[in-house]
Short mmCIF file of C-alpha atoms and ligand atoms in Angstrom, two decimals:
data_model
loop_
_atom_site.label_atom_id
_atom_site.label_comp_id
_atom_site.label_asym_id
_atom_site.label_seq_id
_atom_site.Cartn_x
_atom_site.Cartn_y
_atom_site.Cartn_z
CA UNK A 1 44.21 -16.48 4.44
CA UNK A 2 45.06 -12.60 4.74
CA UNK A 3 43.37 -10.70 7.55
CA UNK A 4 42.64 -8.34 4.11
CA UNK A 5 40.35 -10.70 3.27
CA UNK A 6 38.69 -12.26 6.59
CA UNK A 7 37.69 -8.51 6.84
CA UNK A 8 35.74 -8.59 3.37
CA UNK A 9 34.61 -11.95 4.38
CA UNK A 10 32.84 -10.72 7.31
CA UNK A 11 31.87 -7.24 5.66
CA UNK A 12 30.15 -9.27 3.06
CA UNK A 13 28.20 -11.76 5.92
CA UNK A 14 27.07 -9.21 7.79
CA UNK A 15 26.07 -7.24 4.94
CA UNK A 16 23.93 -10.23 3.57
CA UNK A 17 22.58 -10.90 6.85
CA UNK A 18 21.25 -7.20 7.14
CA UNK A 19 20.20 -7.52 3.66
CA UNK A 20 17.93 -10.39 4.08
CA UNK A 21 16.73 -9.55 7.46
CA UNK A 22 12.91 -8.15 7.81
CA UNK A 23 13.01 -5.56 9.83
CA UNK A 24 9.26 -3.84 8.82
CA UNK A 25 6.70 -3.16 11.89
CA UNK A 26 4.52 -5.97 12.32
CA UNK A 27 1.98 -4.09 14.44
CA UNK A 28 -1.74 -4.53 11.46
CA UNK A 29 -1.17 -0.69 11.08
CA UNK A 30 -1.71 0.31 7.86
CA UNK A 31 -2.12 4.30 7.46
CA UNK A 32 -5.01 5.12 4.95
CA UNK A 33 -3.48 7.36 2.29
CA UNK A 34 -0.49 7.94 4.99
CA UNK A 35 -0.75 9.99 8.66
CA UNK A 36 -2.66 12.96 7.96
CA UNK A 37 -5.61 13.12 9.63
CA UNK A 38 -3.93 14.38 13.43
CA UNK A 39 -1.79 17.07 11.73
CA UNK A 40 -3.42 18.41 9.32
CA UNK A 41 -1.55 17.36 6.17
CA UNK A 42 -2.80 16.12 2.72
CA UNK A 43 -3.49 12.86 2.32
CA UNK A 44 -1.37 11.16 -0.36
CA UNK A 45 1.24 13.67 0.03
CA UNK A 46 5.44 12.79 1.40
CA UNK A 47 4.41 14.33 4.93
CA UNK A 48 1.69 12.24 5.59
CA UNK A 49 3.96 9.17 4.38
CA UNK A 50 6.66 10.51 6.51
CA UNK A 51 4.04 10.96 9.37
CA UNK A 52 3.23 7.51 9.48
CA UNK A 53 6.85 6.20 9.13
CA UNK A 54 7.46 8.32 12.21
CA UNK A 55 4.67 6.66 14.48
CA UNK A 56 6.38 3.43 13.07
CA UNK A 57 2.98 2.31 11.32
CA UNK A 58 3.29 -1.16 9.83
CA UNK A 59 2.46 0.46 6.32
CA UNK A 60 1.39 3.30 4.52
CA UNK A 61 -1.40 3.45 1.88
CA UNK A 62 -1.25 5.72 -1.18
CA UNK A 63 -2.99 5.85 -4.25
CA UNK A 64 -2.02 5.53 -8.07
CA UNK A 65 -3.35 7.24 -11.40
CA UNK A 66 -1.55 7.48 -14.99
CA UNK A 67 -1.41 10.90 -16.20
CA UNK A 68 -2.14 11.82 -20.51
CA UNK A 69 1.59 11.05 -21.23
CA UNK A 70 2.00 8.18 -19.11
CA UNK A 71 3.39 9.04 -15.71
CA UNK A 72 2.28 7.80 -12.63
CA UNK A 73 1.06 9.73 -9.81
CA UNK A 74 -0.39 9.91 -5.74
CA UNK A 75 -3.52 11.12 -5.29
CA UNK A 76 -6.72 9.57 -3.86
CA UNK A 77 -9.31 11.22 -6.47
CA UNK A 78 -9.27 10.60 -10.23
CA UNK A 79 -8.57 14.51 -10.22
CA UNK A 80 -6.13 16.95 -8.69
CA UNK A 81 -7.12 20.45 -7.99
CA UNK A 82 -10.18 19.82 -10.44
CA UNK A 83 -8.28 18.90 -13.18
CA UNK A 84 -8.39 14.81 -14.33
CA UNK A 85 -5.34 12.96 -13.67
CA UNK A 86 -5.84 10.46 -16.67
CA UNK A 87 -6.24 13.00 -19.74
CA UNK A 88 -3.73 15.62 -18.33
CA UNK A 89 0.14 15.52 -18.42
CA UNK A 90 2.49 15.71 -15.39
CA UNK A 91 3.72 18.73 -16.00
CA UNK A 92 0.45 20.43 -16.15
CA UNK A 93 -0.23 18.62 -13.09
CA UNK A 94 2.43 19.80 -11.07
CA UNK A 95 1.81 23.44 -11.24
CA UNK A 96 -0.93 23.02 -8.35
CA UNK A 97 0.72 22.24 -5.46
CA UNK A 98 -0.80 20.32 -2.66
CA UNK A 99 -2.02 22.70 0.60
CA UNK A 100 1.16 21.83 2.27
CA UNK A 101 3.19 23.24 -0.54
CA UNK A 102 4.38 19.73 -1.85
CA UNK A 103 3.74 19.01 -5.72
CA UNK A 104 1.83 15.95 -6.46
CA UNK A 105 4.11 13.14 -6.06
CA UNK A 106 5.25 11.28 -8.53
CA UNK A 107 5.39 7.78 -7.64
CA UNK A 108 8.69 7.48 -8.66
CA UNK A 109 9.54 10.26 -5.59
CA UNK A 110 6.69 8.53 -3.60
CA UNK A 111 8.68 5.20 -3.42
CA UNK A 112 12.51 6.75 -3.06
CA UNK A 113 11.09 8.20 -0.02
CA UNK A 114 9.82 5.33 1.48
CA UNK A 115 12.99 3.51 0.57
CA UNK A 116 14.89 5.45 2.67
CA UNK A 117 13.64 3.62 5.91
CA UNK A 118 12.77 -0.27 6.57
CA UNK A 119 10.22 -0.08 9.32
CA UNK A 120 6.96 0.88 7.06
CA UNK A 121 5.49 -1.03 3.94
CA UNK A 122 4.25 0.73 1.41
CA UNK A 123 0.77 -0.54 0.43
CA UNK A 124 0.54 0.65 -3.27
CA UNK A 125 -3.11 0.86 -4.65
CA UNK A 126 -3.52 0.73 -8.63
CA UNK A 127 -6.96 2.89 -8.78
CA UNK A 128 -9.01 2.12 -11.96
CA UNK A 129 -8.86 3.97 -14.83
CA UNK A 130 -12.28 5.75 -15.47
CA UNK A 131 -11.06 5.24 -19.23
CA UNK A 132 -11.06 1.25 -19.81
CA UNK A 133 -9.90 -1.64 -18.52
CA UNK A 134 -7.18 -1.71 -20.67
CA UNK A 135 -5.92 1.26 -19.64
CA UNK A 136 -5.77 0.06 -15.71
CA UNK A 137 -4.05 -2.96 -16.94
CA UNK A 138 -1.47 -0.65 -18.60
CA UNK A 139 -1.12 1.28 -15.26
CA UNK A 140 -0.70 -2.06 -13.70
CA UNK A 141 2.03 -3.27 -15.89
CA UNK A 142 4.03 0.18 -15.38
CA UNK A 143 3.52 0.45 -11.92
CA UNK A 144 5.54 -3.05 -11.49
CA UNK A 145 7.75 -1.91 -13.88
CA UNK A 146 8.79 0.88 -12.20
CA UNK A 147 8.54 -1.58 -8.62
CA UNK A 148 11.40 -3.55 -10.67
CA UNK A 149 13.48 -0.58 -11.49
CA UNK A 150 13.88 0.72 -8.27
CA UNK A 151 14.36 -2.68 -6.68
CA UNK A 152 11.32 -1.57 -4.90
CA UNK A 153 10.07 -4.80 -4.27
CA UNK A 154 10.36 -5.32 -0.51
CA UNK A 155 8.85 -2.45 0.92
CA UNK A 156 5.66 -2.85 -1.78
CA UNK A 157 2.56 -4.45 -1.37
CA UNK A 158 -0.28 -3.81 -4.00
CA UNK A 159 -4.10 -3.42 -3.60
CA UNK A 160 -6.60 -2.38 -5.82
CA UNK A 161 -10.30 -2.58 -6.91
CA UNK A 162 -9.80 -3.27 -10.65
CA UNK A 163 -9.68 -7.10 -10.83
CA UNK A 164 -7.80 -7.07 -13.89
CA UNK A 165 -5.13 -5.05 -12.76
CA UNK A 166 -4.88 -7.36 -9.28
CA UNK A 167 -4.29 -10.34 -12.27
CA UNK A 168 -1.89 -8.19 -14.61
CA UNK A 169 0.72 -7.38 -11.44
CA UNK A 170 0.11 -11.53 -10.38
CA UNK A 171 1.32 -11.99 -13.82
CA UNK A 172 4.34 -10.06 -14.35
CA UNK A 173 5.46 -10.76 -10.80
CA UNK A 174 4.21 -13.98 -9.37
CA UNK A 175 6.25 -13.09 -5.76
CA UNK A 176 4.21 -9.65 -5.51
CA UNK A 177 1.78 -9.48 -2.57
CA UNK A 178 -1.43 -8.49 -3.80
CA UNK A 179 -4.43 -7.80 -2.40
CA UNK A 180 -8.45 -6.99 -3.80
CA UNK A 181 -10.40 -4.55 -2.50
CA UNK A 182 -13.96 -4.57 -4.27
CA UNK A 183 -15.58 -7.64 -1.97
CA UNK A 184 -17.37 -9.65 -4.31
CA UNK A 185 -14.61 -12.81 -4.14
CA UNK A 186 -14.54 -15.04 -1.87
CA UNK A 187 -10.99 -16.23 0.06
CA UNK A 188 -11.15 -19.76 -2.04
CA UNK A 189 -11.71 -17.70 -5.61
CA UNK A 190 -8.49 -15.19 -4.60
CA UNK A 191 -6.76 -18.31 -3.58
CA UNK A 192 -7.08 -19.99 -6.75
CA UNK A 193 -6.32 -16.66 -8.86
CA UNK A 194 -3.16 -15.95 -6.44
CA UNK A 195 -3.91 -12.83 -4.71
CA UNK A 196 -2.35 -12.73 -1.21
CA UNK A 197 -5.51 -11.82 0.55
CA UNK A 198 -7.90 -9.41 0.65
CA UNK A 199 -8.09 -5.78 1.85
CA UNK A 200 -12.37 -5.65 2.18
CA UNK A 201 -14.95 -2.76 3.32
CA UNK A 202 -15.13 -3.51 7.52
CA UNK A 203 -18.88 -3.80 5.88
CA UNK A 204 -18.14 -6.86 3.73
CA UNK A 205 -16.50 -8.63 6.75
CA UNK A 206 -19.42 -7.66 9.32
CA UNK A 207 -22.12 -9.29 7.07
CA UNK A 208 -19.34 -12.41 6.13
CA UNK A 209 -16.93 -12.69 9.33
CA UNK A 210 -16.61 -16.23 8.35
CA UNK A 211 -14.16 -15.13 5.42
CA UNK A 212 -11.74 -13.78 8.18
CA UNK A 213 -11.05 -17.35 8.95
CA UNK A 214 -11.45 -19.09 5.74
CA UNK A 215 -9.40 -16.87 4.27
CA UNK A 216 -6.34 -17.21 6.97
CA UNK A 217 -6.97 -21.13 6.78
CA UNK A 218 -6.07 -20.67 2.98
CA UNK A 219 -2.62 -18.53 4.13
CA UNK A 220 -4.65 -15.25 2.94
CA UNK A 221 -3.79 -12.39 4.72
CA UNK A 222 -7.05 -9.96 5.80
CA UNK A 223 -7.13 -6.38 6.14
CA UNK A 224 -10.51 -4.49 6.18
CA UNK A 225 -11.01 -0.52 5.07
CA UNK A 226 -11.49 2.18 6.12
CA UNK A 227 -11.95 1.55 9.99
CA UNK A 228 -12.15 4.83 12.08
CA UNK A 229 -14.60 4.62 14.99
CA UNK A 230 -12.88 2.68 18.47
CA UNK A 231 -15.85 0.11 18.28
CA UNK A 232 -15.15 -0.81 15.04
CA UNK A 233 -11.47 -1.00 15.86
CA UNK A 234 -12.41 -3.02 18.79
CA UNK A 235 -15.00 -5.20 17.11
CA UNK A 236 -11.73 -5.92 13.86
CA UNK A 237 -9.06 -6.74 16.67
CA UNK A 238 -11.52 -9.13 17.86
CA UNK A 239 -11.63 -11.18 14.73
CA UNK A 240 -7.47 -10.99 14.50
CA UNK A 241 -6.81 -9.62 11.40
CA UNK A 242 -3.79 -9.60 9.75
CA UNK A 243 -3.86 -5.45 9.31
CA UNK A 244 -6.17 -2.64 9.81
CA UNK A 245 -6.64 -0.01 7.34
CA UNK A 246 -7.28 3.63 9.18
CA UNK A 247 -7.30 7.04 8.71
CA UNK A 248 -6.76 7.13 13.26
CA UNK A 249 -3.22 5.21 13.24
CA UNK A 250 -3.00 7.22 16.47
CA UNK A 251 -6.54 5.66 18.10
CA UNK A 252 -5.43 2.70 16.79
CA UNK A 253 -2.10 2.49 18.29
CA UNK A 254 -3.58 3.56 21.80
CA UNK A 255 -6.37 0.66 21.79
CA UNK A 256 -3.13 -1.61 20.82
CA UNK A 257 -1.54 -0.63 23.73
CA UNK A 258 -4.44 -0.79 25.97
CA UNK A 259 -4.81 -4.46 25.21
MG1 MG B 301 -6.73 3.93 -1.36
#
Protein backbone atom coordinates (compact mmCIF):
# COMPACT_ATOMS: atom_id res chain seq x y z
CA UNK A 1 0.00 0.00 0.00
CA UNK A 2 1.71 3.47 -0.97
CA UNK A 3 2.13 5.99 1.82
CA UNK A 4 0.30 8.18 -1.32
CA UNK A 5 -2.54 6.55 -0.47
CA UNK A 6 -2.61 5.82 3.49
CA UNK A 7 -2.50 9.70 3.35
CA UNK A 8 -5.90 9.93 1.29
CA UNK A 9 -7.07 7.15 3.39
CA UNK A 10 -6.80 9.08 6.47
CA UNK A 11 -7.69 12.54 4.75
CA UNK A 12 -10.88 10.92 3.74
CA UNK A 13 -11.61 9.35 7.64
CA UNK A 14 -11.06 12.26 9.22
CA UNK A 15 -12.90 14.21 6.79
CA UNK A 16 -16.03 11.89 7.25
CA UNK A 17 -15.65 11.91 10.84
CA UNK A 18 -15.81 15.85 10.90
CA UNK A 19 -18.51 15.59 8.46
CA UNK A 20 -20.82 13.56 10.49
CA UNK A 21 -19.95 14.98 13.77
CA UNK A 22 -22.66 17.47 15.53
CA UNK A 23 -20.99 20.07 16.67
CA UNK A 24 -24.26 22.74 17.16
CA UNK A 25 -24.71 24.39 20.83
CA UNK A 26 -26.93 22.39 22.82
CA UNK A 27 -27.59 25.10 25.40
CA UNK A 28 -32.28 25.56 24.65
CA UNK A 29 -31.16 29.01 23.23
CA UNK A 30 -33.02 29.86 20.49
CA UNK A 31 -32.68 33.76 19.48
CA UNK A 32 -36.18 35.19 18.48
CA UNK A 33 -35.75 36.66 15.00
CA UNK A 34 -31.77 36.54 15.82
CA UNK A 35 -29.69 38.86 18.66
CA UNK A 36 -30.99 42.19 18.29
CA UNK A 37 -32.58 43.36 21.05
CA UNK A 38 -28.98 44.36 23.29
CA UNK A 39 -27.46 46.14 20.26
CA UNK A 40 -29.74 47.71 18.64
CA UNK A 41 -29.99 45.91 15.29
CA UNK A 42 -33.04 44.83 13.16
CA UNK A 43 -34.53 41.90 13.84
CA UNK A 44 -34.48 39.44 10.92
CA UNK A 45 -31.55 41.08 9.52
CA UNK A 46 -27.54 39.11 8.95
CA UNK A 47 -26.29 41.16 12.14
CA UNK A 48 -28.70 40.04 14.41
CA UNK A 49 -28.07 36.34 12.98
CA UNK A 50 -24.46 36.98 13.28
CA UNK A 51 -25.11 38.42 16.85
CA UNK A 52 -26.49 35.38 18.06
CA UNK A 53 -23.93 33.04 16.37
CA UNK A 54 -21.40 35.12 18.29
CA UNK A 55 -22.96 34.54 21.89
CA UNK A 56 -22.94 30.84 20.58
CA UNK A 57 -26.91 30.65 20.88
CA UNK A 58 -28.17 27.14 20.20
CA UNK A 59 -30.27 28.65 17.21
CA UNK A 60 -31.44 31.53 15.55
CA UNK A 61 -35.07 32.29 14.52
CA UNK A 62 -35.99 34.16 11.33
CA UNK A 63 -38.95 34.56 9.47
CA UNK A 64 -40.13 33.67 5.80
CA UNK A 65 -42.54 35.42 3.17
CA UNK A 66 -42.79 34.84 -0.80
CA UNK A 67 -42.53 37.95 -2.64
CA UNK A 68 -45.10 38.71 -6.21
CA UNK A 69 -42.51 36.81 -8.39
CA UNK A 70 -41.74 34.12 -6.13
CA UNK A 71 -38.68 34.80 -4.03
CA UNK A 72 -38.33 34.20 -0.60
CA UNK A 73 -37.51 36.61 1.97
CA UNK A 74 -36.64 37.54 6.11
CA UNK A 75 -38.76 39.66 7.68
CA UNK A 76 -41.06 39.24 10.72
CA UNK A 77 -44.18 41.37 9.31
CA UNK A 78 -46.17 40.48 6.19
CA UNK A 79 -44.73 43.99 5.03
CA UNK A 80 -41.38 45.70 4.70
CA UNK A 81 -41.09 49.39 5.01
CA UNK A 82 -45.02 49.50 4.45
CA UNK A 83 -45.01 47.84 1.41
CA UNK A 84 -46.57 43.89 1.35
CA UNK A 85 -44.10 41.28 0.91
CA UNK A 86 -46.57 38.81 -0.91
CA UNK A 87 -47.89 41.10 -3.91
CA UNK A 88 -44.51 42.96 -4.42
CA UNK A 89 -41.33 41.72 -6.26
CA UNK A 90 -37.81 41.44 -4.78
CA UNK A 91 -36.43 43.90 -6.52
CA UNK A 92 -38.86 46.48 -5.50
CA UNK A 93 -38.29 45.20 -2.17
CA UNK A 94 -34.79 45.69 -1.91
CA UNK A 95 -34.60 49.33 -2.55
CA UNK A 96 -35.53 49.96 1.29
CA UNK A 97 -32.87 48.96 3.19
CA UNK A 98 -33.15 47.81 6.71
CA UNK A 99 -32.02 50.69 9.57
CA UNK A 100 -28.70 49.06 9.72
CA UNK A 101 -28.11 49.57 6.07
CA UNK A 102 -28.54 45.78 5.15
CA UNK A 103 -31.18 44.97 2.27
CA UNK A 104 -33.82 42.57 3.16
CA UNK A 105 -32.33 39.25 3.06
CA UNK A 106 -33.03 36.95 0.81
CA UNK A 107 -33.23 33.64 2.27
CA UNK A 108 -31.04 32.30 -0.07
CA UNK A 109 -28.18 34.93 1.59
CA UNK A 110 -29.94 34.29 4.99
CA UNK A 111 -28.92 30.54 4.94
CA UNK A 112 -25.20 30.92 3.15
CA UNK A 113 -24.54 32.96 6.11
CA UNK A 114 -25.47 30.72 8.61
CA UNK A 115 -23.68 27.97 6.75
CA UNK A 116 -20.61 29.42 7.27
CA UNK A 117 -20.43 28.31 11.03
CA UNK A 118 -21.68 24.92 12.83
CA UNK A 119 -22.39 26.07 16.33
CA UNK A 120 -26.04 27.78 15.69
CA UNK A 121 -29.26 26.14 14.08
CA UNK A 122 -31.17 27.99 12.10
CA UNK A 123 -34.86 27.73 13.14
CA UNK A 124 -36.64 28.64 9.80
CA UNK A 125 -40.35 29.81 10.25
CA UNK A 126 -42.72 29.50 7.04
CA UNK A 127 -45.20 32.56 8.03
CA UNK A 128 -48.68 32.18 6.40
CA UNK A 129 -49.59 33.68 3.47
CA UNK A 130 -52.38 36.33 4.10
CA UNK A 131 -53.36 35.19 0.42
CA UNK A 132 -54.52 31.35 0.78
CA UNK A 133 -53.54 28.35 1.98
CA UNK A 134 -52.36 27.31 -1.12
CA UNK A 135 -50.14 29.84 -1.45
CA UNK A 136 -48.31 28.97 2.12
CA UNK A 137 -48.14 25.49 0.92
CA UNK A 138 -46.31 26.79 -2.19
CA UNK A 139 -43.92 28.78 0.11
CA UNK A 140 -43.52 25.60 1.97
CA UNK A 141 -42.60 23.47 -0.91
CA UNK A 142 -39.91 26.20 -2.14
CA UNK A 143 -38.55 26.88 1.02
CA UNK A 144 -37.40 22.98 1.21
CA UNK A 145 -36.51 23.23 -2.11
CA UNK A 146 -34.18 25.71 -1.74
CA UNK A 147 -33.13 23.72 1.99
CA UNK A 148 -32.20 20.84 -0.67
CA UNK A 149 -30.22 22.98 -2.98
CA UNK A 150 -27.98 24.36 -0.67
CA UNK A 151 -27.53 21.10 1.21
CA UNK A 152 -28.94 23.20 3.90
CA UNK A 153 -30.37 20.55 5.72
CA UNK A 154 -28.35 20.26 8.94
CA UNK A 155 -28.27 23.56 10.25
CA UNK A 156 -32.38 23.91 9.48
CA UNK A 157 -35.12 23.34 11.61
CA UNK A 158 -38.68 24.58 10.51
CA UNK A 159 -41.59 26.12 12.53
CA UNK A 160 -44.57 27.67 11.55
CA UNK A 161 -48.24 28.50 12.36
CA UNK A 162 -49.86 27.40 9.06
CA UNK A 163 -50.69 23.70 9.66
CA UNK A 164 -50.65 22.93 6.16
CA UNK A 165 -47.41 24.15 5.47
CA UNK A 166 -45.95 22.16 8.85
CA UNK A 167 -47.61 18.90 6.64
CA UNK A 168 -46.31 20.06 3.06
CA UNK A 169 -42.36 20.30 4.41
CA UNK A 170 -43.25 16.62 6.49
CA UNK A 171 -44.06 15.55 3.08
CA UNK A 172 -41.38 16.45 0.81
CA UNK A 173 -38.81 15.73 3.50
CA UNK A 174 -39.85 13.15 6.00
CA UNK A 175 -36.13 13.68 7.98
CA UNK A 176 -36.96 17.57 8.40
CA UNK A 177 -37.47 18.69 12.01
CA UNK A 178 -40.56 20.49 12.22
CA UNK A 179 -42.22 22.14 14.66
CA UNK A 180 -46.11 23.99 15.13
CA UNK A 181 -46.55 27.00 16.63
CA UNK A 182 -50.43 27.90 16.74
CA UNK A 183 -51.30 25.64 20.13
CA UNK A 184 -54.41 24.07 19.37
CA UNK A 185 -52.71 20.26 18.93
CA UNK A 186 -52.00 18.29 21.33
CA UNK A 187 -48.32 16.26 21.61
CA UNK A 188 -50.27 12.78 20.63
CA UNK A 189 -52.08 14.62 17.38
CA UNK A 190 -48.33 16.14 16.22
CA UNK A 191 -47.06 12.74 16.98
CA UNK A 192 -49.28 10.98 14.76
CA UNK A 193 -48.98 13.76 11.88
CA UNK A 194 -44.97 13.70 12.35
CA UNK A 195 -44.05 17.02 13.51
CA UNK A 196 -40.96 16.93 15.78
CA UNK A 197 -42.52 18.87 18.56
CA UNK A 198 -43.95 21.88 19.23
CA UNK A 199 -42.71 25.49 19.57
CA UNK A 200 -46.09 26.91 21.79
CA UNK A 201 -47.04 30.52 23.35
CA UNK A 202 -45.25 30.18 27.21
CA UNK A 203 -49.27 30.89 27.58
CA UNK A 204 -50.40 27.59 26.05
CA UNK A 205 -47.90 25.66 28.27
CA UNK A 206 -48.84 27.65 31.63
CA UNK A 207 -52.59 26.72 31.29
CA UNK A 208 -51.41 22.85 29.87
CA UNK A 209 -47.85 22.13 31.57
CA UNK A 210 -48.85 18.58 31.34
CA UNK A 211 -48.03 18.67 27.45
CA UNK A 212 -44.33 19.46 28.42
CA UNK A 213 -44.15 15.92 29.54
CA UNK A 214 -46.47 14.12 27.34
CA UNK A 215 -45.01 15.51 24.64
CA UNK A 216 -41.17 14.50 25.63
CA UNK A 217 -42.65 10.93 26.60
CA UNK A 218 -43.70 10.81 22.81
CA UNK A 219 -39.78 11.91 21.75
CA UNK A 220 -41.35 15.54 20.96
CA UNK A 221 -39.11 18.15 21.48
CA UNK A 222 -40.76 21.52 23.39
CA UNK A 223 -39.88 24.97 22.95
CA UNK A 224 -42.27 27.78 24.13
CA UNK A 225 -42.38 31.62 22.56
CA UNK A 226 -41.66 34.41 23.10
CA UNK A 227 -40.24 34.25 26.78
CA UNK A 228 -38.63 37.60 27.96
CA UNK A 229 -39.27 38.36 31.65
CA UNK A 230 -36.50 36.27 34.26
CA UNK A 231 -39.65 34.69 36.02
CA UNK A 232 -40.89 33.36 33.11
CA UNK A 233 -37.44 32.15 32.16
CA UNK A 234 -37.20 30.73 35.55
CA UNK A 235 -40.69 29.29 35.77
CA UNK A 236 -39.74 27.39 31.62
CA UNK A 237 -36.28 26.04 32.99
CA UNK A 238 -38.26 24.58 35.65
CA UNK A 239 -40.37 22.42 33.45
CA UNK A 240 -36.97 21.34 31.30
CA UNK A 241 -37.67 22.21 28.03
CA UNK A 242 -35.97 21.20 25.21
CA UNK A 243 -35.34 25.13 23.97
CA UNK A 244 -36.41 28.54 24.86
CA UNK A 245 -37.47 30.98 22.39
CA UNK A 246 -36.28 34.78 23.48
CA UNK A 247 -35.79 38.00 22.35
CA UNK A 248 -33.03 38.28 26.00
CA UNK A 249 -30.50 35.40 24.77
CA UNK A 250 -28.25 37.51 27.02
CA UNK A 251 -30.74 37.20 30.38
CA UNK A 252 -31.11 33.95 29.38
CA UNK A 253 -27.62 32.88 29.18
CA UNK A 254 -26.86 34.62 32.66
CA UNK A 255 -29.83 32.68 34.56
CA UNK A 256 -28.11 29.48 32.72
CA UNK A 257 -25.10 30.17 34.27
CA UNK A 258 -26.44 31.06 37.58
CA UNK A 259 -27.93 27.62 37.88
MG1 LIG B 1 -41.05 34.07 14.09
Amino acid sequence: MSKFFLFALSFFMVSLASFSQNSFNKNKVIAHRGAWKANGLPQNSLASLNQAVELGCEGSEFDVWMTSDGKLVVSHDSDHDGIPIETTTLKELRKHRLSNGEKIPTVEEYLKKGMKQQGTKLIFEIKPSKISTERSEELAAKCVALVKKLKAEKWVDYITFSYEAGLKVIELDPNANVAYLTGNKNPQELKDAGFFGFDYNIKVLKDKPEWIKEAQALGLTVNAWTVNSKEDLEWLLDQNPDFITTDQPELLFEILRSR
